[in-house]
Coordinates of C-alpha atoms and ligand atoms in Angstrom, one line a residue:
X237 CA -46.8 -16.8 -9.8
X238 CA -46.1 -20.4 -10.5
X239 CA -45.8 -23.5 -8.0
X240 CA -49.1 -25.2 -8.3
X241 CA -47.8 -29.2 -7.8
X242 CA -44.3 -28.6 -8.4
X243 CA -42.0 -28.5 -6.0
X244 CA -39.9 -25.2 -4.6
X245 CA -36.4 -25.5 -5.1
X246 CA -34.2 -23.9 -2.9
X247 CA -30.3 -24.1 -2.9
X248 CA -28.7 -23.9 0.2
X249 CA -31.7 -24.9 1.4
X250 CA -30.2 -26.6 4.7
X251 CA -28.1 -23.2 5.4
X252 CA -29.0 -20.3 8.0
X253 CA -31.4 -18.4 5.6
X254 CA -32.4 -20.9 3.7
X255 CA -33.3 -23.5 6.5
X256 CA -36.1 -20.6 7.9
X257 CA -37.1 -20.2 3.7
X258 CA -38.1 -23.6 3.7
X259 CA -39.4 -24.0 6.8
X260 CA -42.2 -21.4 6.1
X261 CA -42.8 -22.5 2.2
X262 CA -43.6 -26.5 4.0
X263 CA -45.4 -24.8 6.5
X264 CA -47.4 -23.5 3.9
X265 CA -47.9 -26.7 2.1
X266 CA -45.2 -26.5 -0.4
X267 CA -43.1 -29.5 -1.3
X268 CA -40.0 -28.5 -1.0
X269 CA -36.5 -29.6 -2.4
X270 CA -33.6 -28.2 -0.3
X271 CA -30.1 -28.9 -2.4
X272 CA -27.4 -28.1 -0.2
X273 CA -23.9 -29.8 -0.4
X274 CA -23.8 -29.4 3.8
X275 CA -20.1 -27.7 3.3
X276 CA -21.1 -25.1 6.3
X277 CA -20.5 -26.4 9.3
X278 CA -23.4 -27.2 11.2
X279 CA -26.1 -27.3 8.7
X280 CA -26.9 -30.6 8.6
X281 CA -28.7 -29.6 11.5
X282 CA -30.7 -27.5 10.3
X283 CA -32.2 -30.4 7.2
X284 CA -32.7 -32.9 10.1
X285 CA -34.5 -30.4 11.9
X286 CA -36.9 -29.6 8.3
X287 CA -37.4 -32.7 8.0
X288 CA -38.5 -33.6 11.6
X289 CA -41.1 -30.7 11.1
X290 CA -42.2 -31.5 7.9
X291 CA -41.4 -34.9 6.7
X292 CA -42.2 -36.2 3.1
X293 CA -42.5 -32.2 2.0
X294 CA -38.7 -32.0 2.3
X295 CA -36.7 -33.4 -0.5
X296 CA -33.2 -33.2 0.3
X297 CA -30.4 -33.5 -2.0
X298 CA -27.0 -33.3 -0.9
X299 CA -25.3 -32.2 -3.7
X300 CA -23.1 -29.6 -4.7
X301 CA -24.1 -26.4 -6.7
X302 CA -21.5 -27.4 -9.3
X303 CA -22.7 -30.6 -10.3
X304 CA -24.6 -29.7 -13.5
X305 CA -26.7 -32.6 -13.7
X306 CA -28.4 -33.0 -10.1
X307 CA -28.6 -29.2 -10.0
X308 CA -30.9 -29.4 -13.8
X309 CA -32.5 -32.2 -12.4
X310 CA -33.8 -30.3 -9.7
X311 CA -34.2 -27.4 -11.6
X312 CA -36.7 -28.7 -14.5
X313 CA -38.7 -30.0 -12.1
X314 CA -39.1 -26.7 -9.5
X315 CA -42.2 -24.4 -9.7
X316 CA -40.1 -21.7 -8.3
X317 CA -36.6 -21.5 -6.8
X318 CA -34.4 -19.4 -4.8
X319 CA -30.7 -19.7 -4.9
X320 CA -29.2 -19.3 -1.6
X321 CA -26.1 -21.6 -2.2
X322 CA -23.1 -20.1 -2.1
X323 CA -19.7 -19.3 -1.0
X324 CA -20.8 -17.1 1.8
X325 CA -17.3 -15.5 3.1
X326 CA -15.2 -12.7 2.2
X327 CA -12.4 -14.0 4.4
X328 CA -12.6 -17.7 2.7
X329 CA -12.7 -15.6 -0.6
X330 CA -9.1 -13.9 -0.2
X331 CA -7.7 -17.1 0.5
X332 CA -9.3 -19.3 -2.3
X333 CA -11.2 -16.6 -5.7
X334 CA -11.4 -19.7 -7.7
X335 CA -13.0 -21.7 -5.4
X336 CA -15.5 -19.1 -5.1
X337 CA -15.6 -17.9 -8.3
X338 CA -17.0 -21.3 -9.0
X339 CA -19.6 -21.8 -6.7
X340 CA -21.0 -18.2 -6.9
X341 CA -20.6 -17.9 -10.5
X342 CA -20.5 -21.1 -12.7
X343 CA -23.1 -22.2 -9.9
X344 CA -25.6 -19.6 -10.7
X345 CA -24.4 -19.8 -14.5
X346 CA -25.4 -23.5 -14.5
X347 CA -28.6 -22.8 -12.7
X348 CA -29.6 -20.2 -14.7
X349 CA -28.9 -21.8 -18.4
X350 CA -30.9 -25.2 -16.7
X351 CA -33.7 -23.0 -16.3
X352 CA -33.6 -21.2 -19.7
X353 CA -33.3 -24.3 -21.9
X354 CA -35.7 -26.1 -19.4
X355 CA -37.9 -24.3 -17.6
X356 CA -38.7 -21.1 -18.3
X357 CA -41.5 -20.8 -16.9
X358 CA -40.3 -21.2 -13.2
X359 CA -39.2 -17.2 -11.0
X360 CA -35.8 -17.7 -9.6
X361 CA -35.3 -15.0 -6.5
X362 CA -31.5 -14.8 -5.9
X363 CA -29.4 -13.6 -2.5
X364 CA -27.4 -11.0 -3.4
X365 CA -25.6 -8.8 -1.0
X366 CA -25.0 -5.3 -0.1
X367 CA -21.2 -5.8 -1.2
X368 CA -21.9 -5.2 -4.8
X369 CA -21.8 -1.9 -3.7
X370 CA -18.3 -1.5 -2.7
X371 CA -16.5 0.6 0.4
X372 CA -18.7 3.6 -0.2
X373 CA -15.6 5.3 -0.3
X374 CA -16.1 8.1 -2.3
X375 CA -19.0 9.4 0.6
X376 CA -17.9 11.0 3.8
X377 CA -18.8 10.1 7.4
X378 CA -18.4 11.5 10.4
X379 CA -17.6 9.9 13.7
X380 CA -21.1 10.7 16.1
X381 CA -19.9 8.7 19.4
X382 CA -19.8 5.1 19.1
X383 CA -21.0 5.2 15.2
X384 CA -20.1 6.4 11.6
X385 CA -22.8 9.0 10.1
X386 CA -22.9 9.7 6.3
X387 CA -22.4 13.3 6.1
X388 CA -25.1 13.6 3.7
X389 CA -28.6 14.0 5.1
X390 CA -30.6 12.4 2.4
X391 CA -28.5 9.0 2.8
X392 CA -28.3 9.9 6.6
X393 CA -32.6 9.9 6.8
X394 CA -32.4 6.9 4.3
X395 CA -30.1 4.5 3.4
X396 CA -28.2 3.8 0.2
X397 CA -30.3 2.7 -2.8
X398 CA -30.5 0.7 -5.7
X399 CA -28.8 3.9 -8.0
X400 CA -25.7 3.7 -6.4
X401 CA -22.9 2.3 -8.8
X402 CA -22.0 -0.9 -9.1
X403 CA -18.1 -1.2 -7.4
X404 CA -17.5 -4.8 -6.8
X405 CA -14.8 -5.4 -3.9
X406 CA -12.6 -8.7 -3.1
X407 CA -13.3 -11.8 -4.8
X408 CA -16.5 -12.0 -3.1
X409 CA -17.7 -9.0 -3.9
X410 CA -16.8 -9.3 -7.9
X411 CA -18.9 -13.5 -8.0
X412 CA -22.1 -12.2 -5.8
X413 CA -21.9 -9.0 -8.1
X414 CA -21.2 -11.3 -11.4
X415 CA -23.8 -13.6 -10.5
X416 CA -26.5 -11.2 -9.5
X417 CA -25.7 -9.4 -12.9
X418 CA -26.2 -12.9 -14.9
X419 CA -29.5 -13.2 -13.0
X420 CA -30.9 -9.8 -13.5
X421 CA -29.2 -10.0 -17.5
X422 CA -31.1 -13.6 -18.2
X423 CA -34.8 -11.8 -17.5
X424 CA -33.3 -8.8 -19.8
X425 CA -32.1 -11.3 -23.0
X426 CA -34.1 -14.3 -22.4
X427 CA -36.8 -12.9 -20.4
X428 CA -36.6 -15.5 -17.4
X429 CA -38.6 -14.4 -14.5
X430 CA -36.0 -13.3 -11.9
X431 CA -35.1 -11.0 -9.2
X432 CA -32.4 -10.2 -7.0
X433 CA -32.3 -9.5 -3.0
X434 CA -28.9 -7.7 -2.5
X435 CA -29.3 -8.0 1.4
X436 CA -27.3 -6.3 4.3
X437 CA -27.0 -7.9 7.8
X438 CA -29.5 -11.1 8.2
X439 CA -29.5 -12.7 11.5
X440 CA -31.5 -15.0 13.5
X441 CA -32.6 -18.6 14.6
X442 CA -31.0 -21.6 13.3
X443 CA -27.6 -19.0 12.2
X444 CA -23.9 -20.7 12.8
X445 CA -22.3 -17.8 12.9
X446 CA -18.3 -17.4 12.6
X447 CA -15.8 -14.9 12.2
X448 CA -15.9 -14.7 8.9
X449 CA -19.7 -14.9 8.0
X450 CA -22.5 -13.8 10.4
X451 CA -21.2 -11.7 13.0
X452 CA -24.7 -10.7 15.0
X453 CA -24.9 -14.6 15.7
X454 CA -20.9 -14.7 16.4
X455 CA -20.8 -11.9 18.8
X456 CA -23.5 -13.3 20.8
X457 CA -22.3 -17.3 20.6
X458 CA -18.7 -15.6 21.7
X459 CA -20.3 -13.9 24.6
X460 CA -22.5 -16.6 25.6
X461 CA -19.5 -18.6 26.3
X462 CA -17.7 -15.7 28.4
X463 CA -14.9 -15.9 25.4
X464 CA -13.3 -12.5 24.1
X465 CA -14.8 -10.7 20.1
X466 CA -11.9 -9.7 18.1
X467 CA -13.1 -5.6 16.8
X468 CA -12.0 -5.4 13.5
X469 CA -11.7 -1.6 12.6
X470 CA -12.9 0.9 15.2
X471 CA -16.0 -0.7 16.2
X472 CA -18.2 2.1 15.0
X473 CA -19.1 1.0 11.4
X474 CA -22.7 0.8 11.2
X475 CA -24.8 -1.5 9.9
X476 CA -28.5 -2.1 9.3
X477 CA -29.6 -5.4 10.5
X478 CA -32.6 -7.8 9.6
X479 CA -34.5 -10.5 11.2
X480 CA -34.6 -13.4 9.3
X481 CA -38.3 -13.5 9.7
X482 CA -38.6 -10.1 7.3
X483 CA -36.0 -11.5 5.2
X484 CA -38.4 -14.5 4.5
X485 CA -41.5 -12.0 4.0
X486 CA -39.3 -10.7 1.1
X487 CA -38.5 -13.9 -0.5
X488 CA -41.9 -14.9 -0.5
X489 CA -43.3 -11.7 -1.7
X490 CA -40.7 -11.6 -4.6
X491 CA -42.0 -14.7 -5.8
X492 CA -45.5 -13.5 -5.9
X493 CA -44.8 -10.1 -7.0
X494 CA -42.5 -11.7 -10.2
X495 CA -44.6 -10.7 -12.9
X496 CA -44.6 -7.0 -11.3
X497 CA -41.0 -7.3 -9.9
X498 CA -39.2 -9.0 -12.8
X499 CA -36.1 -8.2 -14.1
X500 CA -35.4 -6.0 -10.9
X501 CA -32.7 -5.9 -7.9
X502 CA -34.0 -4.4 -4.3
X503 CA -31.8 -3.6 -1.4
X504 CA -33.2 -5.5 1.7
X505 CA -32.0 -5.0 5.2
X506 CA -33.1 -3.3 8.3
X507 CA -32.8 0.1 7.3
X508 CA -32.0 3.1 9.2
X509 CA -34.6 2.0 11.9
X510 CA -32.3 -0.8 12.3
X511 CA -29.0 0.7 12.2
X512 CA -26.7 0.0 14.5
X513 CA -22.8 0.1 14.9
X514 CA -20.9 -2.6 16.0
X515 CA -20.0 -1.3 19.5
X516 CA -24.0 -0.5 20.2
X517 CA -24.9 -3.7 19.2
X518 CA -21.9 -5.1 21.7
X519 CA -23.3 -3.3 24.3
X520 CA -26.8 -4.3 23.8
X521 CA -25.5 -7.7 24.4
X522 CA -23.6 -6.9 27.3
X523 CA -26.9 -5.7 28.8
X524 CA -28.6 -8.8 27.9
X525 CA -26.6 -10.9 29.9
X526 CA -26.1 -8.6 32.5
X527 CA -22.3 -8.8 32.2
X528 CA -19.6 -6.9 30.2
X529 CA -17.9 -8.6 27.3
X530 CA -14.4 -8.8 26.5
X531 CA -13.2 -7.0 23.4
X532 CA -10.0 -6.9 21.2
X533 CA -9.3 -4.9 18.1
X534 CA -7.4 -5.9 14.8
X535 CA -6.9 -3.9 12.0
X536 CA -10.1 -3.0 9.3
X537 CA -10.4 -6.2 7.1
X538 CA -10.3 -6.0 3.3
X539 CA -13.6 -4.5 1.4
X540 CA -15.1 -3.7 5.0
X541 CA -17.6 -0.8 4.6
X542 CA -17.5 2.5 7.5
X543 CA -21.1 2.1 6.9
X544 CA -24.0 0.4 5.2
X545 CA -27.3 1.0 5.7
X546 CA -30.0 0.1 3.0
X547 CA -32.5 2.1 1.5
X548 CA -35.1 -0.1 1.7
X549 CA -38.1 2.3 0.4
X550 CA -38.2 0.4 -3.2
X551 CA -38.3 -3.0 -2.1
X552 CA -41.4 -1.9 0.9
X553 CA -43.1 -0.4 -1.9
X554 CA -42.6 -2.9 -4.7
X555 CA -42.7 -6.2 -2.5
X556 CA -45.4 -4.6 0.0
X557 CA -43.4 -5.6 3.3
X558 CA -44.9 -5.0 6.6
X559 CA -43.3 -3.7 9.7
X560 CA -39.6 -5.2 10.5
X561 CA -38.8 -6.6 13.8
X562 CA -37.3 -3.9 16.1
X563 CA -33.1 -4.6 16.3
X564 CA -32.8 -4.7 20.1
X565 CA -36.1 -7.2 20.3
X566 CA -34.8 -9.7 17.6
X567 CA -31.0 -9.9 18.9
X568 CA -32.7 -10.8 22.5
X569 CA -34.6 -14.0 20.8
X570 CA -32.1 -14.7 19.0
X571 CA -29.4 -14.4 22.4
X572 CA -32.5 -16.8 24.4
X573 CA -32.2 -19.4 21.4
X574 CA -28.6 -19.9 21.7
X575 CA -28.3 -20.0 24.9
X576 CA -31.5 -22.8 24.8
X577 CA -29.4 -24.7 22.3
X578 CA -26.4 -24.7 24.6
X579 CA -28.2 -25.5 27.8
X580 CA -27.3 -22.1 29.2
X581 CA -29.2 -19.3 31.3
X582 CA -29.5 -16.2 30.4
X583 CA -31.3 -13.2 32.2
X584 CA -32.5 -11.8 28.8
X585 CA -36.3 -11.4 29.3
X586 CA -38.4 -13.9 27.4
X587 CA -39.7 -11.8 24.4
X588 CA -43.0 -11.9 22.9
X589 CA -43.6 -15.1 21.0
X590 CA -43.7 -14.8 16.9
Ligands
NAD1079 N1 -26.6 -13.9 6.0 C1 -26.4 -12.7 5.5 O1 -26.4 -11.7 6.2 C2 -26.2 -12.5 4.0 C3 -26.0 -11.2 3.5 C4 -25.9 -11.0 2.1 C5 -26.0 -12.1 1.3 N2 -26.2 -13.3 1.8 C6 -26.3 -14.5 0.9 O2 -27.4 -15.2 1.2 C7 -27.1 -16.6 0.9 C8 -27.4 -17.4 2.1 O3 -26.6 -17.0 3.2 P1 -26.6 -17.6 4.7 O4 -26.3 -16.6 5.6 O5 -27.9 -18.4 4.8 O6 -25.4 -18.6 4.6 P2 -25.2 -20.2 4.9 O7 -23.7 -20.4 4.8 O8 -25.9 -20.5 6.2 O9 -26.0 -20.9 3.7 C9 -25.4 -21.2 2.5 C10 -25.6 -22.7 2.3 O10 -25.1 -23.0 1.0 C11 -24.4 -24.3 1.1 N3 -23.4 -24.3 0.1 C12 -22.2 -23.7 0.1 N4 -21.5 -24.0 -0.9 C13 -22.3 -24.9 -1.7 C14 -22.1 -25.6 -2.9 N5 -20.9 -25.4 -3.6 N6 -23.1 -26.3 -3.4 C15 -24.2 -26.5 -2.6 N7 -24.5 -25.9 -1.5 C16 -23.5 -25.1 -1.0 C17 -23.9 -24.3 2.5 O11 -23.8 -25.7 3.0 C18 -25.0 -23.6 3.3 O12 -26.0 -24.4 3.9 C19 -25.7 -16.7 0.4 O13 -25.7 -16.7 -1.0 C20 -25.1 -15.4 0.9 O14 -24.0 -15.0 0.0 C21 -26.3 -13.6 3.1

């Protein structure tokens, strides 16, 4: 592991999983330089908050991922870095592939080659996402009540893993799946020090959830303001969800497990302990607040998998991971710290503190 006096970079550092990243490396001591252009909604939130907590540890630069020179900048001087940045939507990706082909790729392109000609020394940990994956089409599933079941048993008691083929899907499937290739392909020919999180369902504090990007946080911002969640598809696709807490144990042990871990990619979500289909999870919420929620369904959207669910055994066992939070437990904080920020009562009881 590196660090020592130089500073953590991490882009997107002002975003939902990147706000919590930095957050912990301060709390740890770590200076840390969040670059984040602020193009999500909301998010500027999130870097006043860091650096109300933390002060002169937070560097912010409000820049975008594409501008070569800040990004090297920042770059050269990082002990580590994690790239969070990115264009984060499949929706948003349908209606504009260059403009995400340009953050997700050239962005991690120029991030990468920064590092190679001037710092190669430093681990980079990227977000990937469960997308490179594909629709899982080829498998079958079977309809068990309010959820999709893979028919087979081994990926029923455990997930999908890292062997699974490559199948890239929409525009944002092919840049997260280009980029994560370039970052796994620049420790294999110029032996940078990098690994890659391909990560299902995150949610949790500090999330601005939306339609088209963080639906655990959308569902329950929807419902806390008694206004109707659109279904896409049946309802039943299942997914394995993961407290952003966990996710942040990952980062941080992918960094310190680099010289072990390099060159690798890990699934990383909540596995089938934490697999849940989108109807379950409505109904969770509906008992949180004590209320039924209004629902509408629209056709399945493009590249939307019946069912994800990680196999997370390679990433426990290489990264060392402890327990994950339990599904039910962490949607209930996360419903109480929405409804905090919106001045709003819920009956949800008050879960155990972190
Ligand atoms: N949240 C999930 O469930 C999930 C799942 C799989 C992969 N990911 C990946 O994890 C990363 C973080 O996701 P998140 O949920 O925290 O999303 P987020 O939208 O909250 O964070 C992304 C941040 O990147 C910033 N950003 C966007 N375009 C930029 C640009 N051109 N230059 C600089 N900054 C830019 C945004 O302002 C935002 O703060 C993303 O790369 C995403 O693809 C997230």
């Amino acid at each position: 592991m590196t660090g020592g006096d130089q500073p953590i970079l991490v882009t997107g550092g002002a975003g939902f999983i990147g706000s919590n990243l930095v957050d912990r490396l301060a709390g740890e001591g770590h200076r840390v330089i969040a670059y984040d252009a602020l193009s999500r909604p909301g998010v500027a939130g999130n870097l006043e908050w860091l650096q109300s907590r933390h002060g002169d540890r937070i560097e912010p630069i409000v820049a975008d991922i594409r501008d070569e020179a800040r990004l090297a900048d920042a770059a050269v001087r990082a002990g580590a870095v994690f790239h969070l940045a990115g264009q984060v939507a499949v929706t948003t990706s349908l209606v504009d592939p260059r403009d995400d082909f340009s953050v997700n790729i050239l962005g991690t392109l120029h991030l990468l080659d920064a590092l190679r000609t001037r710092n190669p020394e430093a681990p980079l940990i990227f977000a990937s996402t469960n997308k490179v994956y594909g629709d899982l089409a080829d498998l079958d599933f079977e309809r068990d009540g309010d959820r999709y079941v893979p028919s087979d048993a081994a990926i029923r008691a455990h997930g999908i893993g890292e062997g699974r083929p490559l199948d890239f899907h929409t525009p944002y499937g092919c840049s997260k799946g280009a980029a994560d290739q370039y970052v796994l392909d620049y420790a294999r020919s110029y032996g940078l020090r990098t690994a890659v999180l391909r990560m299902s369902c995150i949610y949790g504090q500090r999330q601005m959830g939306t339609e088209d990007q963080g639906w655990v946080a959308h569902f329950l911002i929807r419902a806390l303001e008694g206004k109707p969640i659109t279904l896409y598809g049946d309802g039943c696709q299942m997914r394995d969800i993961l407290d952003v807490a966990d996710a942040v144990d990952a980062y941080l042990a992918a960094w310190h497990a680099i010289d072990r871990v390099s060159g690798r990619a890990f699934n990383l979500g909540g596995g089938a302990d934490n697999a849940v289909s989108l109807r379950q999870l409505l109904a969770h919420i509906g008992d949180l607040l004590g209320r039924g929620i209004d629902v509408t369904f629209e056709d399945w959207r493009a590249g939307d998998q019946r069912y994800f669910v990680a196999d997370t055994r390679a990433a426990q066992a290489a990264l060392g991971l402890g327990a994950r939070r339990e599904w039910r437990d962490g949607v209930a904080r996360l419903a109480r710290w929405l409804a905090d920020a919106r001045g709003l009562a819920i009956a949800a009881p008050r879960e155990a503190a972190a």
